[in-house]
mmCIF file of C-alpha atoms in Angstrom:
data_model
loop_
_atom_site.group_PDB
_atom_site.id
_atom_site.type_symbol
_atom_site.label_atom_id
_atom_site.label_comp_id
_atom_site.label_asym_id
_atom_site.label_seq_id
_atom_site.Cartn_x
_atom_site.Cartn_y
_atom_site.Cartn_z
ATOM 1 C CA UNK H 49 11.960 13.038 5.040
ATOM 2 C CA UNK H 50 14.418 11.497 7.487
ATOM 3 C CA UNK H 51 15.036 7.731 8.213
ATOM 4 C CA UNK H 52 16.165 6.752 11.770
ATOM 5 C CA UNK H 53 17.375 3.394 12.530
ATOM 6 C CA UNK H 54 16.611 1.372 15.446
ATOM 7 C CA UNK H 55 19.694 0.942 17.613
ATOM 8 C CA UNK H 56 22.133 -2.017 16.052
ATOM 9 C CA UNK H 57 19.694 -2.483 13.255
ATOM 10 C CA UNK H 58 19.967 -1.790 9.454
ATOM 11 C CA UNK H 59 18.671 -2.452 6.098
ATOM 12 C CA UNK H 60 19.758 -5.818 4.459
ATOM 13 C CA UNK H 61 20.419 -5.603 0.657
ATOM 14 C CA UNK H 62 18.384 -9.005 0.001
ATOM 15 C CA UNK H 63 15.322 -7.125 1.223
ATOM 16 C CA UNK H 64 14.699 -5.102 -1.961
ATOM 17 C CA UNK H 65 11.085 -5.455 -2.453
ATOM 18 C CA UNK H 66 9.196 -3.101 -0.346
ATOM 19 C CA UNK H 67 5.535 -3.231 0.521
ATOM 20 C CA UNK H 68 3.534 -0.364 1.840
ATOM 21 C CA UNK H 69 -0.187 0.871 2.159
ATOM 22 C CA UNK H 70 -1.757 3.707 0.418
ATOM 23 C CA UNK H 71 -4.485 5.069 2.966
ATOM 24 C CA UNK H 72 -7.929 4.878 1.549
ATOM 25 C CA UNK H 73 -11.495 3.706 2.306
ATOM 26 C CA UNK H 74 -11.444 0.904 5.257
ATOM 27 C CA UNK H 75 -7.666 1.159 5.905
ATOM 28 C CA UNK H 76 -7.543 -2.082 4.118
ATOM 29 C CA UNK H 77 -3.943 -1.660 2.852
ATOM 30 C CA UNK H 78 -2.827 -0.708 6.525
ATOM 31 C CA UNK H 79 -4.523 -3.909 7.693
ATOM 32 C CA UNK H 80 -2.995 -6.062 5.075
ATOM 33 C CA UNK H 81 0.566 -4.752 6.075
ATOM 34 C CA UNK H 82 -0.313 -5.298 9.700
ATOM 35 C CA UNK H 83 -1.206 -9.042 8.741
ATOM 36 C CA UNK H 84 2.141 -9.387 6.777
ATOM 37 C CA UNK H 85 4.363 -8.243 9.474
ATOM 38 C CA UNK H 86 2.758 -9.929 12.453
ATOM 39 C CA UNK H 87 2.615 -13.378 10.372
ATOM 40 C CA UNK H 88 6.331 -12.909 9.225
ATOM 41 C CA UNK H 89 7.208 -11.827 12.698
ATOM 42 C CA UNK H 90 9.145 -8.906 10.924
ATOM 43 C CA UNK H 91 11.534 -6.990 12.910
ATOM 44 C CA UNK H 92 11.306 -3.084 13.211
ATOM 45 C CA UNK H 93 14.498 -1.740 11.778
ATOM 46 C CA UNK H 94 13.355 2.140 11.950
ATOM 47 C CA UNK H 95 11.148 4.735 11.481
ATOM 48 C CA UNK H 96 10.605 7.740 8.817
ATOM 49 C CA UNK H 97 10.094 11.171 10.321
ATOM 50 C CA UNK H 98 8.168 13.137 7.645
ATOM 51 C CA UNK H 99 6.598 16.796 8.116
ATOM 52 C CA UNK H 100 3.668 15.600 5.549
ATOM 53 C CA UNK H 101 2.119 12.924 7.918
ATOM 54 C CA UNK H 102 -0.025 13.760 10.997
ATOM 55 C CA UNK H 103 1.870 12.896 14.286
ATOM 56 C CA UNK H 104 0.432 10.181 16.318
ATOM 57 C CA UNK H 105 1.731 7.576 18.943
ATOM 58 C CA UNK H 106 0.331 4.292 20.083
ATOM 59 C CA UNK H 107 1.433 1.093 21.855
ATOM 60 C CA UNK H 108 3.067 -2.013 20.118
ATOM 61 C CA UNK H 109 0.774 -3.200 17.632
ATOM 62 C CA UNK H 110 2.158 -6.733 17.034
ATOM 63 C CA UNK H 111 3.037 -8.176 20.368
ATOM 64 C CA UNK H 112 0.955 -10.640 22.321
ATOM 65 C CA UNK H 113 1.438 -8.544 25.620
ATOM 66 C CA UNK H 114 2.179 -4.832 24.995
ATOM 67 C CA UNK H 115 5.740 -4.153 26.168
ATOM 68 C CA UNK H 116 5.354 -0.567 26.110
ATOM 69 C CA UNK H 117 7.264 0.038 22.744
ATOM 70 C CA UNK H 118 5.901 3.024 21.169
ATOM 71 C CA UNK H 119 4.262 2.761 17.567
ATOM 72 C CA UNK H 120 4.958 5.896 15.430
ATOM 73 C CA UNK H 121 3.287 7.203 12.153
ATOM 74 C CA UNK H 122 5.751 5.405 9.665
ATOM 75 C CA UNK H 123 7.705 2.520 10.517
ATOM 76 C CA UNK H 124 9.852 0.058 8.388
ATOM 77 C CA UNK H 125 9.982 -3.595 9.254
ATOM 78 C CA UNK H 126 12.095 -6.384 7.652
ATOM 79 C CA UNK H 127 11.436 -10.185 7.156
ATOM 80 C CA UNK H 128 15.010 -11.372 6.157
ATOM 81 C CA UNK H 129 13.616 -14.927 5.601
ATOM 82 C CA UNK H 130 11.252 -13.536 3.122
ATOM 83 C CA UNK H 131 13.579 -10.990 1.642
ATOM 84 C CA UNK H 132 10.921 -8.478 2.264
ATOM 85 C CA UNK H 133 10.746 -4.757 3.606
ATOM 86 C CA UNK H 134 7.414 -3.612 5.064
ATOM 87 C CA UNK H 135 6.467 0.023 5.604
ATOM 88 C CA UNK H 136 3.358 0.829 7.845
ATOM 89 C CA UNK H 137 1.689 4.135 7.868
ATOM 90 C CA UNK H 138 -0.630 4.686 10.906
ATOM 91 C CA UNK H 139 -1.969 8.147 10.325
ATOM 92 C CA UNK H 140 -2.923 10.215 7.219
ATOM 93 C CA UNK H 141 -1.043 12.586 5.051
ATOM 94 C CA UNK H 142 -1.384 16.237 5.719
ATOM 95 C CA UNK H 143 -4.231 17.470 3.394
ATOM 96 C CA UNK H 144 -2.647 19.104 0.115
ATOM 97 C CA UNK H 145 0.667 17.540 0.410
ATOM 98 C CA UNK H 146 0.070 13.920 -0.887
ATOM 99 C CA UNK H 147 2.353 14.555 -4.226
ATOM 100 C CA UNK H 148 5.229 16.011 -2.029
ATOM 101 C CA UNK H 149 4.915 12.919 0.398
ATOM 102 C CA UNK H 150 4.883 10.597 -2.504
ATOM 103 C CA UNK H 151 8.081 12.154 -3.857
ATOM 104 C CA UNK H 152 9.916 12.016 -0.489
ATOM 105 C CA UNK H 153 8.739 8.216 -0.210
ATOM 106 C CA UNK H 154 9.867 7.569 -3.519
ATOM 107 C CA UNK H 155 13.275 9.066 -2.754
ATOM 108 C CA UNK H 156 13.620 6.971 0.350
ATOM 109 C CA UNK H 157 12.767 3.731 -1.617
ATOM 110 C CA UNK H 158 15.416 4.780 -4.299
ATOM 111 C CA UNK H 159 18.263 5.656 -1.786
ATOM 112 C CA UNK H 160 17.540 2.393 0.430
ATOM 113 C CA UNK H 161 18.247 0.230 -2.448
ATOM 114 C CA UNK H 162 14.554 -0.947 -3.121
ATOM 115 C CA UNK H 163 13.802 -2.148 -6.760
ATOM 116 C CA UNK H 164 10.142 -3.108 -6.628
ATOM 117 C CA UNK H 165 7.618 -1.668 -4.723
ATOM 118 C CA UNK H 166 4.079 -2.961 -4.048
ATOM 119 C CA UNK H 167 1.376 -0.529 -2.986
ATOM 120 C CA UNK H 168 -1.731 -2.019 -1.258
ATOM 121 C CA UNK H 169 -4.872 -0.064 -1.261
ATOM 122 C CA UNK H 170 -8.661 0.080 -1.428
ATOM 123 C CA UNK H 171 -11.253 1.447 -3.681
ATOM 124 C CA UNK H 172 -14.919 2.601 -2.745
ATOM 125 C CA UNK H 173 -17.289 -0.001 -3.801
ATOM 126 C CA UNK H 174 -19.866 2.824 -4.599
ATOM 127 C CA UNK H 175 -17.559 4.027 -7.585
ATOM 128 C CA UNK H 176 -17.159 0.453 -9.067
ATOM 129 C CA UNK H 177 -18.753 0.752 -12.381
ATOM 130 C CA UNK H 178 -18.542 -2.950 -13.719
ATOM 131 C CA UNK H 179 -19.375 -4.959 -10.662
ATOM 132 C CA UNK H 180 -18.786 -8.700 -11.020
ATOM 133 C CA UNK H 181 -18.973 -10.564 -7.857
ATOM 134 C CA UNK H 182 -19.219 -14.057 -9.407
ATOM 135 C CA UNK H 183 -15.940 -15.246 -8.073
ATOM 136 C CA UNK H 184 -15.886 -13.387 -4.563
ATOM 137 C CA UNK H 185 -13.475 -10.680 -3.596
ATOM 138 C CA UNK H 186 -11.249 -9.766 -6.667
ATOM 139 C CA UNK H 187 -7.846 -8.043 -6.939
ATOM 140 C CA UNK H 188 -7.469 -5.315 -9.311
ATOM 141 C CA UNK H 189 -3.938 -4.243 -10.209
ATOM 142 C CA UNK H 190 -1.958 -1.412 -11.947
ATOM 143 C CA UNK H 191 1.572 -2.087 -13.099
ATOM 144 C CA UNK H 192 4.415 0.156 -14.225
ATOM 145 C CA UNK H 193 5.568 -2.937 -16.591
ATOM 146 C CA UNK H 194 3.880 -1.281 -19.438
ATOM 147 C CA UNK H 195 2.624 2.064 -20.306
ATOM 148 C CA UNK H 196 -1.204 0.959 -20.279
ATOM 149 C CA UNK H 197 -0.625 -0.583 -16.639
ATOM 150 C CA UNK H 198 -0.836 -4.018 -17.793
ATOM 151 C CA UNK H 199 1.303 -6.990 -16.477
ATOM 152 C CA UNK H 200 1.230 -10.540 -18.009
ATOM 153 C CA UNK H 201 2.375 -11.869 -14.621
ATOM 154 C CA UNK H 202 -0.617 -10.322 -12.830
ATOM 155 C CA UNK H 203 -2.889 -11.622 -15.399
ATOM 156 C CA UNK H 204 -1.850 -15.123 -14.637
ATOM 157 C CA UNK H 205 -3.610 -14.996 -11.155
ATOM 158 C CA UNK H 206 -6.780 -13.930 -12.906
ATOM 159 C CA UNK H 207 -6.360 -10.256 -11.490
ATOM 160 C CA UNK H 208 -7.763 -7.607 -13.658
ATOM 161 C CA UNK H 209 -6.046 -4.131 -14.732
ATOM 162 C CA UNK H 210 -7.865 -1.308 -13.128
ATOM 163 C CA UNK H 211 -10.072 -0.364 -16.101
ATOM 164 C CA UNK H 212 -10.209 3.260 -14.969
ATOM 165 C CA UNK H 213 -6.401 3.868 -15.574
ATOM 166 C CA UNK H 214 -5.678 5.835 -18.867
ATOM 167 C CA UNK H 215 -2.230 7.247 -18.964
ATOM 168 C CA UNK H 216 -3.680 9.939 -21.385
ATOM 169 C CA UNK H 217 -6.457 11.098 -19.390
ATOM 170 C CA UNK H 218 -5.775 14.669 -18.046
ATOM 171 C CA UNK H 219 -5.451 14.150 -14.471
ATOM 172 C CA UNK H 220 -3.301 11.008 -14.685
ATOM 173 C CA UNK H 221 -1.155 12.755 -17.256
ATOM 174 C CA UNK H 222 -0.839 15.812 -15.091
ATOM 175 C CA UNK H 223 0.022 13.671 -11.989
ATOM 176 C CA UNK H 224 2.753 11.857 -14.146
ATOM 177 C CA UNK H 225 4.070 15.179 -14.995
ATOM 178 C CA UNK H 226 4.061 16.434 -11.384
ATOM 179 C CA UNK H 227 5.840 13.439 -10.559
ATOM 180 C CA UNK H 228 8.521 13.802 -13.263
ATOM 181 C CA UNK H 229 8.889 17.713 -12.203
ATOM 182 C CA UNK H 230 8.161 18.891 -15.531
ATOM 183 C CA UNK H 231 5.254 20.843 -14.234
ATOM 184 C CA UNK H 232 4.390 22.870 -10.967
ATOM 185 C CA UNK H 233 1.203 21.912 -8.974
ATOM 186 C CA UNK H 234 -2.010 23.763 -10.088
ATOM 187 C CA UNK H 235 -3.944 24.793 -7.139
ATOM 188 C CA UNK H 236 -7.009 24.307 -9.086
ATOM 189 C CA UNK H 237 -6.268 20.466 -9.578
ATOM 190 C CA UNK H 238 -5.938 19.296 -5.996
ATOM 191 C CA UNK H 239 -5.081 15.666 -5.513
ATOM 192 C CA UNK H 240 -7.637 14.704 -2.670
ATOM 193 C CA UNK H 241 -9.913 11.685 -2.441
ATOM 194 C CA UNK H 242 -13.138 13.563 -2.501
ATOM 195 C CA UNK H 243 -13.476 14.144 -6.272
ATOM 196 C CA UNK H 244 -17.152 13.970 -7.672
ATOM 197 C CA UNK H 245 -16.243 13.138 -11.168
ATOM 198 C CA UNK H 246 -15.499 9.414 -11.643
ATOM 199 C CA UNK H 247 -13.152 10.009 -14.452
ATOM 200 C CA UNK H 248 -10.822 12.275 -11.736
ATOM 201 C CA UNK H 249 -11.601 10.153 -8.614
ATOM 202 C CA UNK H 250 -8.986 7.226 -9.115
ATOM 203 C CA UNK H 251 -6.084 9.588 -10.042
ATOM 204 C CA UNK H 252 -7.012 11.623 -6.724
ATOM 205 C CA UNK H 253 -6.276 8.801 -4.650
ATOM 206 C CA UNK H 254 -3.059 8.306 -2.600
ATOM 207 C CA UNK H 255 -2.018 5.128 -4.441
ATOM 208 C CA UNK H 256 -2.162 6.988 -7.705
ATOM 209 C CA UNK H 257 0.367 9.638 -6.296
ATOM 210 C CA UNK H 258 2.672 6.853 -4.998
ATOM 211 C CA UNK H 259 2.508 4.920 -8.118
ATOM 212 C CA UNK H 260 3.524 7.907 -10.387
ATOM 213 C CA UNK H 261 6.180 9.245 -8.112
ATOM 214 C CA UNK H 262 7.732 5.700 -7.614
ATOM 215 C CA UNK H 263 7.466 4.971 -11.410
ATOM 216 C CA UNK H 264 9.224 8.528 -12.193
ATOM 217 C CA UNK H 265 12.195 7.366 -9.938
ATOM 218 C CA UNK H 266 12.738 4.297 -12.300
ATOM 219 C CA UNK H 267 11.433 1.787 -9.761
ATOM 220 C CA UNK H 268 9.148 -1.059 -10.517
ATOM 221 C CA UNK H 269 5.817 -0.534 -9.096
ATOM 222 C CA UNK H 270 2.904 -2.854 -8.677
ATOM 223 C CA UNK H 271 -0.474 -1.496 -7.003
ATOM 224 C CA UNK H 272 -2.758 -4.376 -5.719
ATOM 225 C CA UNK H 273 -6.330 -2.830 -5.037
ATOM 226 C CA UNK H 274 -9.853 -4.285 -4.013
ATOM 227 C CA UNK H 275 -13.154 -2.590 -3.627
ATOM 228 C CA UNK H 276 -14.653 -2.338 -0.189
ATOM 229 C CA UNK H 277 -17.092 -0.335 1.893
ATOM 230 C CA UNK H 278 -16.554 1.137 5.241
ATOM 231 C CA UNK H 279 -16.937 -1.453 8.261
ATOM 232 C CA UNK H 280 -15.236 -4.772 9.187
ATOM 233 C CA UNK H 281 -12.634 -4.894 6.449
ATOM 234 C CA UNK H 282 -10.818 -8.043 7.967
ATOM 235 C CA UNK H 283 -11.882 -10.245 4.712
ATOM 236 C CA UNK H 284 -10.331 -7.611 2.257
ATOM 237 C CA UNK H 285 -7.255 -7.223 4.503
ATOM 238 C CA UNK H 286 -6.613 -11.060 4.243
ATOM 239 C CA UNK H 287 -7.448 -11.249 0.491
ATOM 240 C CA UNK H 288 -4.624 -8.432 -0.259
ATOM 241 C CA UNK H 289 -1.957 -10.147 2.111
ATOM 242 C CA UNK H 290 -2.787 -13.299 0.221
ATOM 243 C CA UNK H 291 -2.393 -11.620 -3.132
ATOM 244 C CA UNK H 292 1.227 -10.328 -1.953
ATOM 245 C CA UNK H 293 2.046 -13.883 -1.100
ATOM 246 C CA UNK H 294 1.140 -15.226 -4.300
ATOM 247 C CA UNK H 295 2.598 -12.423 -6.341
ATOM 248 C CA UNK H 296 5.937 -13.015 -4.515
ATOM 249 C CA UNK H 297 5.561 -16.749 -4.267
ATOM 250 C CA UNK H 298 5.831 -16.545 -0.479
ATOM 251 C CA UNK H 299 4.615 -18.851 2.463
ATOM 252 C CA UNK H 300 5.689 -16.686 5.355
ATOM 253 C CA UNK H 301 3.774 -18.544 8.049
ATOM 254 C CA UNK H 302 5.303 -20.913 10.404
ATOM 255 C CA UNK H 303 2.149 -21.137 12.394
ATOM 256 C CA UNK H 304 0.550 -24.263 10.795
ATOM 257 C CA UNK H 305 -0.200 -22.616 7.763
ATOM 258 C CA UNK H 306 -2.401 -19.802 9.526
ATOM 259 C CA UNK H 307 -2.154 -16.190 9.627
ATOM 260 C CA UNK H 308 -0.865 -14.643 12.715
ATOM 261 C CA UNK H 309 -3.487 -11.843 14.058
ATOM 262 C CA UNK H 310 -2.067 -8.513 15.109
ATOM 263 C CA UNK H 311 -2.705 -7.765 18.883
ATOM 264 C CA UNK H 312 -4.211 -4.538 17.941
ATOM 265 C CA UNK H 313 -6.881 -6.054 15.836
ATOM 266 C CA UNK H 314 -8.035 -8.150 18.756
ATOM 267 C CA UNK H 315 -8.799 -4.948 20.685
ATOM 268 C CA UNK H 316 -10.919 -3.471 17.629
ATOM 269 C CA UNK H 317 -12.635 -6.248 15.751
ATOM 270 C CA UNK H 318 -12.625 -8.994 18.751
ATOM 271 C CA UNK H 319 -11.887 -12.527 18.101
ATOM 272 C CA UNK H 320 -10.888 -13.033 14.417
ATOM 273 C CA UNK H 321 -12.054 -15.765 12.070
ATOM 274 C CA UNK H 322 -9.785 -19.093 11.913
ATOM 275 C CA UNK H 323 -8.145 -18.072 8.402
ATOM 276 C CA UNK H 324 -5.841 -20.543 6.764
ATOM 277 C CA UNK H 325 -3.405 -19.117 4.234
ATOM 278 C CA UNK H 326 -4.636 -19.438 0.728
#
């Protein structure tokens, strides 16, 4: 995986927290990163060239009027005023290469001086075993702070640790060993998100591979997750973006306390709701 800087651009040392999506149902993680980048008016500093991501190209996603700047599969943005780096992924990982992609991404995060990585992703509502919607949309988390995935700081926001995480369960343990390089990948245990067994489902998702590989690299990792179904997933995207801002104690909007809707959303979803921050 190679990183190519935009001409005259570079990473700033103070932007040591990296936020990135893990592709999953409803593309909620990607939408949340779009929302953060647009609201923060983050500047693109470069892009990643990876053999493990399907090629794609599109028009500028954030400008109110497209300028003809090409959008690529893996792009890095920075908001120096918020000390934040954002990585956007616009196309899926090649089938069967998720662990290798996650290892490469962990190497990039480590060598570029990041010390905390926040992974945003979604989970299939149909897999939710203990449904509780009494308080509306909920954020679930998984943290490298403790072996069991708990984090006292996350708990202060009322977030719940992902109950299905068990570091001693066979697939989670195998994934951890793969990330650490102590075993080779077994073709009989593929890491794809179509597992029928609920016990194996969560560890088969992209966020799990990213979590394990980033953690194995010695980086602090926090996964922020929400359940959703396919459809209009703007509410979940707003919810995860707000969770990032609360978690990092940010108020990135200079737009009257409102989110700045990415231009690309308007062409897909039509006029967005009038959403104030928090």
